[in-house]
C-alpha positions as a Python dict, from the first residue, in 0.01 Angstrom:
ca = {
    (1, 'M'): (0, 0, 0),
    (2, 'R'): (253, 177, 188),
    (3, 'P'): (107, 322, 504),
    (4, 'S'): (143, 684, 636),
    (5, 'A'): (429, 804, 809),
    (6, 'D'): (183, 793, 1144),
    (7, 'V'): (186, 380, 1097),
    (8, 'L'): (567, 360, 979),
    (9, 'N'): (689, 551, 1292),
    (10, 'E'): (536, 275, 1520),
    (11, 'F'): (795, 29, 1356),
    (12, 'Y'): (1084, 232, 1520),
    (13, 'D'): (957, 210, 1839),
    (14, 'L'): (897, -183, 1803),
    (15, 'V'): (1273, -192, 1832),
    (16, 'E'): (1350, -5, 2134),
    (17, 'L'): (1527, -170, 2422),
    (18, 'D'): (1247, -39, 2668),
    (19, 'A'): (1000, -302, 2682),
    (20, 'S'): (706, -82, 2772),
    (21, 'K'): (787, 136, 2442),
    (22, 'R'): (770, -157, 2238),
    (23, 'F'): (455, -292, 2410),
    (24, 'N'): (276, 35, 2324),
    (25, 'A'): (362, 47, 1993),
    (26, 'A'): (261, -303, 1906),
    (27, 'G'): (-68, -192, 2051),
    (28, 'R'): (-103, 114, 1877),
    (29, 'L'): (-10, -40, 1533),
    (30, 'L'): (-268, -287, 1634),
    (31, 'L'): (-523, -25, 1658),
    (32, 'K'): (-407, 167, 1343),
    (33, 'A'): (-438, -129, 1116),
    (34, 'K'): (-766, -223, 1278),
    (35, 'S'): (-875, 150, 1162),
    (36, 'D'): (-748, 92, 833),
    (37, 'P'): (-757, -262, 697),
    (38, 'S'): (-583, -158, 404),
    (39, 'V'): (-227, -137, 559),
    (40, 'L'): (-259, -487, 725),
    (41, 'D'): (-90, -682, 466),
    (42, 'Y'): (175, -420, 455),
    (43, 'C'): (222, -458, 829),
    (44, 'V'): (221, -840, 857),
    (45, 'E'): (486, -851, 569),
    (46, 'R'): (716, -599, 754),
    (47, 'L'): (680, -792, 1054),
    (48, 'V'): (761, -1116, 941),
    (49, 'T'): (1074, -978, 744),
    (50, 'G'): (1189, -822, 1091),
    (51, 'L'): (1199, -1094, 1256),
    (52, 'S'): (1510, -1168, 1170),
    (53, 'S'): (1676, -819, 1230),
    (54, 'P'): (1946, -792, 1475),
    (55, 'R'): (1878, -410, 1530),
    (56, 'G'): (1792, -320, 1890),
    (57, 'A'): (1538, -538, 2017),
    (58, 'A'): (1329, -573, 1689),
    (59, 'R'): (1291, -954, 1723),
    (60, 'F'): (1108, -904, 2065),
    (61, 'G'): (914, -594, 1954),
    (62, 'Y'): (807, -740, 1587),
    (63, 'T'): (692, -1087, 1732),
    (64, 'A'): (478, -915, 1981),
    (65, 'A'): (341, -689, 1691),
    (66, 'L'): (284, -1018, 1506),
    (67, 'V'): (122, -1211, 1791),
    (68, 'L'): (-173, -938, 1808),
    (69, 'L'): (-195, -867, 1433),
    (70, 'L'): (-235, -1258, 1360),
    (71, 'E'): (-530, -1269, 1638),
    (72, 'E'): (-699, -1005, 1398),
    (73, 'C'): (-618, -1123, 1046),
    (74, 'H'): (-561, -1490, 1093),
    (75, 'D'): (-875, -1577, 837),
    (76, 'S'): (-676, -1365, 555),
    (77, 'W'): (-332, -1478, 674),
    (78, 'T'): (-342, -1845, 717),
    (79, 'V'): (-64, -2058, 802),
    (80, 'E'): (38, -2154, 447),
    (81, 'R'): (42, -1796, 323),
    (82, 'L'): (276, -1695, 639),
    (83, 'F'): (523, -1967, 562),
    (84, 'E'): (496, -1911, 172),
    (85, 'L'): (618, -1540, 274),
    (86, 'A'): (862, -1672, 506),
    (87, 'E'): (1038, -1893, 222),
    (88, 'K'): (1095, -1579, 35),
    (89, 'K'): (1179, -1340, 304),
    (90, 'L'): (1360, -1567, 566),
    (91, 'D'): (1555, -1792, 357),
    (92, 'L'): (1707, -2049, 551),
    (93, 'H'): (1988, -2118, 260),
    (94, 'D'): (2118, -1749, 232),
    (95, 'K'): (2480, -1790, 269),
    (96, 'E'): (2513, -1443, 470),
    (97, 'G'): (2186, -1412, 625),
    (98, 'G'): (2088, -1781, 700),
    (99, 'S'): (2157, -1804, 1058),
    (100, 'A'): (1959, -1469, 1134),
    (101, 'N'): (1666, -1596, 911),
    (102, 'A'): (1640, -1905, 1101),
    (103, 'I'): (1582, -1698, 1426),
    (104, 'G'): (1323, -1532, 1225),
    (105, 'R'): (1162, -1866, 1127),
    (106, 'H'): (1169, -2009, 1447),
    (107, 'L'): (1012, -1668, 1598),
    (108, 'L'): (752, -1699, 1323),
    (109, 'T'): (617, -2042, 1435),
    (110, 'C'): (620, -1879, 1843),
    (111, 'A'): (410, -1575, 1697),
    (112, 'I'): (133, -1802, 1550),
    (113, 'L'): (134, -2049, 1826),
    (114, 'H'): (100, -1771, 2062),
    (115, 'S'): (-163, -1593, 1874),
    (116, 'N'): (-431, -1871, 1991),
    (117, 'A'): (-575, -1777, 1615),
    (118, 'Y'): (-498, -2115, 1442),
    (119, 'T'): (-637, -2463, 1513),
    (120, 'E'): (-507, -2786, 1350),
    (121, 'V'): (-155, -2646, 1251),
    (122, 'E'): (43, -2858, 1478),
    (123, 'V'): (212, -3061, 1184),
    (124, 'P'): (312, -2732, 978),
    (125, 'L'): (449, -2598, 1275),
    (126, 'V'): (639, -2889, 1406),
    (127, 'E'): (767, -2937, 1050),
    (128, 'Q'): (911, -2578, 1042),
    (129, 'E'): (1089, -2626, 1357),
    (130, 'L'): (1240, -2925, 1255),
    (131, 'A'): (1362, -2765, 934),
    (132, 'V'): (1521, -2519, 1152),
    (133, 'Y'): (1690, -2741, 1371),
    (134, 'R'): (1814, -2965, 1068),
    (135, 'L'): (2037, -2632, 926),
    (136, 'F'): (2086, -2494, 1267),
    (137, 'P'): (2109, -2733, 1538),
    (138, 'L'): (2264, -2454, 1756),
    (139, 'L'): (1875, -2347, 1790),
    (140, 'G'): (1801, -2683, 1916),
    (141, 'V'): (1708, -2607, 2308),
    (142, 'S'): (1458, -2338, 2178),
    (143, 'V'): (1308, -2586, 1889),
    (144, 'V'): (1247, -2866, 2135),
    (145, 'Q'): (1077, -2632, 2377),
    (146, 'V'): (855, -2469, 2128),
    (147, 'I'): (772, -2844, 1978),
    (148, 'A'): (693, -2959, 2361),
    (149, 'E'): (435, -2671, 2400),
    (150, 'I'): (262, -2732, 2069),
    (151, 'A'): (251, -3126, 2177),
    (152, 'S'): (142, -3054, 2512),
    (153, 'Q'): (-180, -2861, 2377),
    (154, 'M'): (-277, -3178, 2184),
    (155, 'E'): (-490, -3458, 2229),
    (156, 'K'): (-316, -3799, 2279),
    (157, 'K'): (-475, -3979, 1972),
    (158, 'R'): (-407, -3657, 1767),
    (159, 'F'): (-37, -3649, 1915),
    (160, 'K'): (18, -4004, 1802),
    (161, 'S'): (-114, -3982, 1453),
    (162, 'D'): (2, -3655, 1360),
    (163, 'V'): (314, -3522, 1532),
    (164, 'L'): (469, -3831, 1679),
    (165, 'P'): (560, -3968, 1331),
    (166, 'L'): (749, -3648, 1294),
    (167, 'L'): (962, -3683, 1587),
    (168, 'K'): (1019, -4069, 1615),
    (169, 'G'): (1338, -4103, 1455),
    (170, 'Y'): (1494, -3815, 1666),
    (171, 'L'): (1362, -3954, 1963),
    (172, 'D'): (1456, -4303, 1876),
    (173, 'T'): (1819, -4212, 1829),
    (174, 'A'): (1835, -3965, 2123),
    (175, 'V'): (2050, -4129, 2320),
    (176, 'T'): (2261, -4337, 2088),
    (177, 'S'): (2330, -4021, 1891),
    (178, 'T'): (2369, -3812, 2190),
    (179, 'S'): (2105, -3566, 2094),
    (180, 'V'): (2083, -3403, 2400),
    (181, 'E'): (1794, -3168, 2257),
    (182, 'F'): (1568, -3423, 2173),
    (183, 'V'): (1649, -3651, 2510),
    (184, 'Y'): (1523, -3306, 2665),
    (185, 'L'): (1215, -3316, 2420),
    (186, 'A'): (1151, -3655, 2569),
    (187, 'L'): (1168, -3561, 2928),
    (188, 'L'): (935, -3258, 2862),
    (189, 'L'): (670, -3478, 2704),
    (190, 'K'): (681, -3810, 2933),
    (191, 'D'): (453, -3689, 3170),
    (192, 'R'): (186, -3626, 2894),
    (193, 'F'): (265, -3878, 2677),
    (194, 'P'): (447, -4154, 2896),
    (195, 'S'): (368, -4457, 2704),
    (196, 'Y'): (495, -4290, 2389),
    (197, 'M'): (814, -4156, 2521),
    (198, 'A'): (894, -4507, 2680),
    (199, 'A'): (890, -4665, 2365),
    (200, 'S'): (1165, -4430, 2210),
    (201, 'V'): (1380, -4357, 2500),
    (202, 'S'): (1523, -4652, 2722),
    (203, 'F'): (1523, -4507, 3081),
    (204, 'I'): (1167, -4343, 3047),
    (205, 'Q'): (901, -4625, 3195),
    (206, 'K'): (550, -4647, 3065),
    (207, 'D'): (429, -4470, 3361),
    (208, 'G'): (625, -4142, 3310),
    (209, 'S'): (912, -4221, 3544),
    (210, 'C'): (1262, -4259, 3505),
    (211, 'K'): (1479, -4554, 3529),
    (212, 'F'): (1856, -4493, 3472),
    (213, 'T'): (2126, -4779, 3377),
    (214, 'V'): (2477, -4712, 3449),
    (215, 'S'): (2544, -4643, 3064),
    (216, 'D'): (2272, -4374, 3093),
    (217, 'L'): (2412, -4163, 3365),
    (218, 'A'): (2717, -4003, 3191),
    (219, 'F'): (2505, -3865, 2913),
    (220, 'I'): (2224, -3772, 3141),
    (221, 'L'): (2467, -3563, 3346),
    (222, 'L'): (2533, -3378, 3016),
    (223, 'V'): (2146, -3307, 2957),
    (224, 'V'): (2128, -3208, 3316),
    (225, 'K'): (2408, -2954, 3317),
    (226, 'A'): (2291, -2816, 2947),
    (227, 'F'): (1929, -2768, 3038),
    (228, 'V'): (1826, -2782, 3407),
    (229, 'F'): (1827, -2386, 3397),
    (230, 'V'): (1710, -2310, 3053),
    (231, 'P'): (1326, -2296, 3111),
    (232, 'Q'): (1408, -2018, 3382),
    (233, 'L'): (1611, -1782, 3150),
    (234, 'Q'): (1534, -1561, 2866),
    (235, 'L'): (1804, -1411, 2608),
    (236, 'L'): (1795, -1032, 2595),
    (237, 'P'): (1917, -829, 2284),
    (238, 'N'): (2248, -781, 2461),
    (239, 'D'): (2295, -1136, 2496),
    (240, 'T'): (2281, -1140, 2859),
    (241, 'M'): (2084, -1415, 3069),
    (242, 'V'): (1867, -1302, 3324),
    (243, 'P'): (1560, -1492, 3514),
    (244, 'M'): (1256, -1471, 3324),
    (245, 'E'): (931, -1283, 3478),
    (246, 'S'): (707, -1543, 3638),
    (247, 'Q'): (399, -1351, 3671),
    (248, 'R'): (153, -1450, 3476),
    (249, 'V'): (-179, -1224, 3421),
    (250, 'D'): (-486, -1234, 3180),
    (251, 'V'): (-565, -848, 3103),
    (252, 'V'): (-444, -552, 2952),
    (253, 'S'): (-516, -204, 3080),
    (254, 'W'): (-487, 128, 2901),
    (255, 'D'): (-474, 475, 2991),
    (256, 'A'): (-613, 765, 2827),
    (257, 'E'): (-331, 806, 2567),
    (258, 'R'): (-353, 434, 2470),
    (259, 'N'): (-55, 358, 2660),
    (260, 'C'): (-62, -5, 2807),
    (261, 'N'): (9, -94, 3195),
    (262, 'L'): (274, -336, 3102),
    (263, 'S'): (249, -534, 3431),
    (264, 'A'): (-105, -646, 3307),
    (265, 'A'): (27, -777, 2990),
    (266, 'P'): (-87, -1117, 2884),
    (267, 'S'): (147, -1410, 2974),
    (268, 'R'): (191, -1499, 2591),
    (269, 'L'): (312, -1178, 2519),
    (270, 'R'): (548, -1132, 2845),
    (271, 'W'): (801, -1372, 2712),
    (272, 'I'): (908, -1163, 2425),
    (273, 'L'): (883, -844, 2610),
}
């Protein structure tokens, strides 16, 4: 069901470069979808499709709104259903739009993860991220950061049985094939899963420490140059790299007109605003 103009207008504000306008629009869209559940499916489908849009700050605004909506509709919008929609709307093999769709797929995984609404979905999320990486390795840094975030929330036993088998081939050959992304992943995970990373990457020890040989050093220097500042940077719509906001807060405050106090945005949304 196509919603009223009142709902549709919120999608225009979601692409605004002004972060506060995007966040306010996401909040209003959530309220309107909750008050009229008949438009919920339309909103989710449009948001997922729009994750690939290069228009304005659409990827930021649509991802933020999708995080909020998935918190409310995760029972009807399962991970399987979301990825089925992505297969249709965000085709990785599309000759013209494949790269944009890959970004959209990556942001969909991020939205699912940051909604905190789904449990035991680590395997399909990691599989989706690896599928994006295989076709579009230029997204490798972002992909491994999300995989590390997924893995870091898992119990060690479940990580070993469910996710490690998906990653082991990449980790085992990370140094020999100069896959700097997966060396970076091993470094991100070495404190949480030291023995597992040590089994795949030669310079990581079972206690999580690193011991480099002379042959390792040239390659490690490349990793350091490539990634030492990555966790502190955020890609803005105009492709300008700036320091990320480090403030972490837990509540959102709203005024009488239902506008939000951006400084109180949940930390899980601030990275996409």
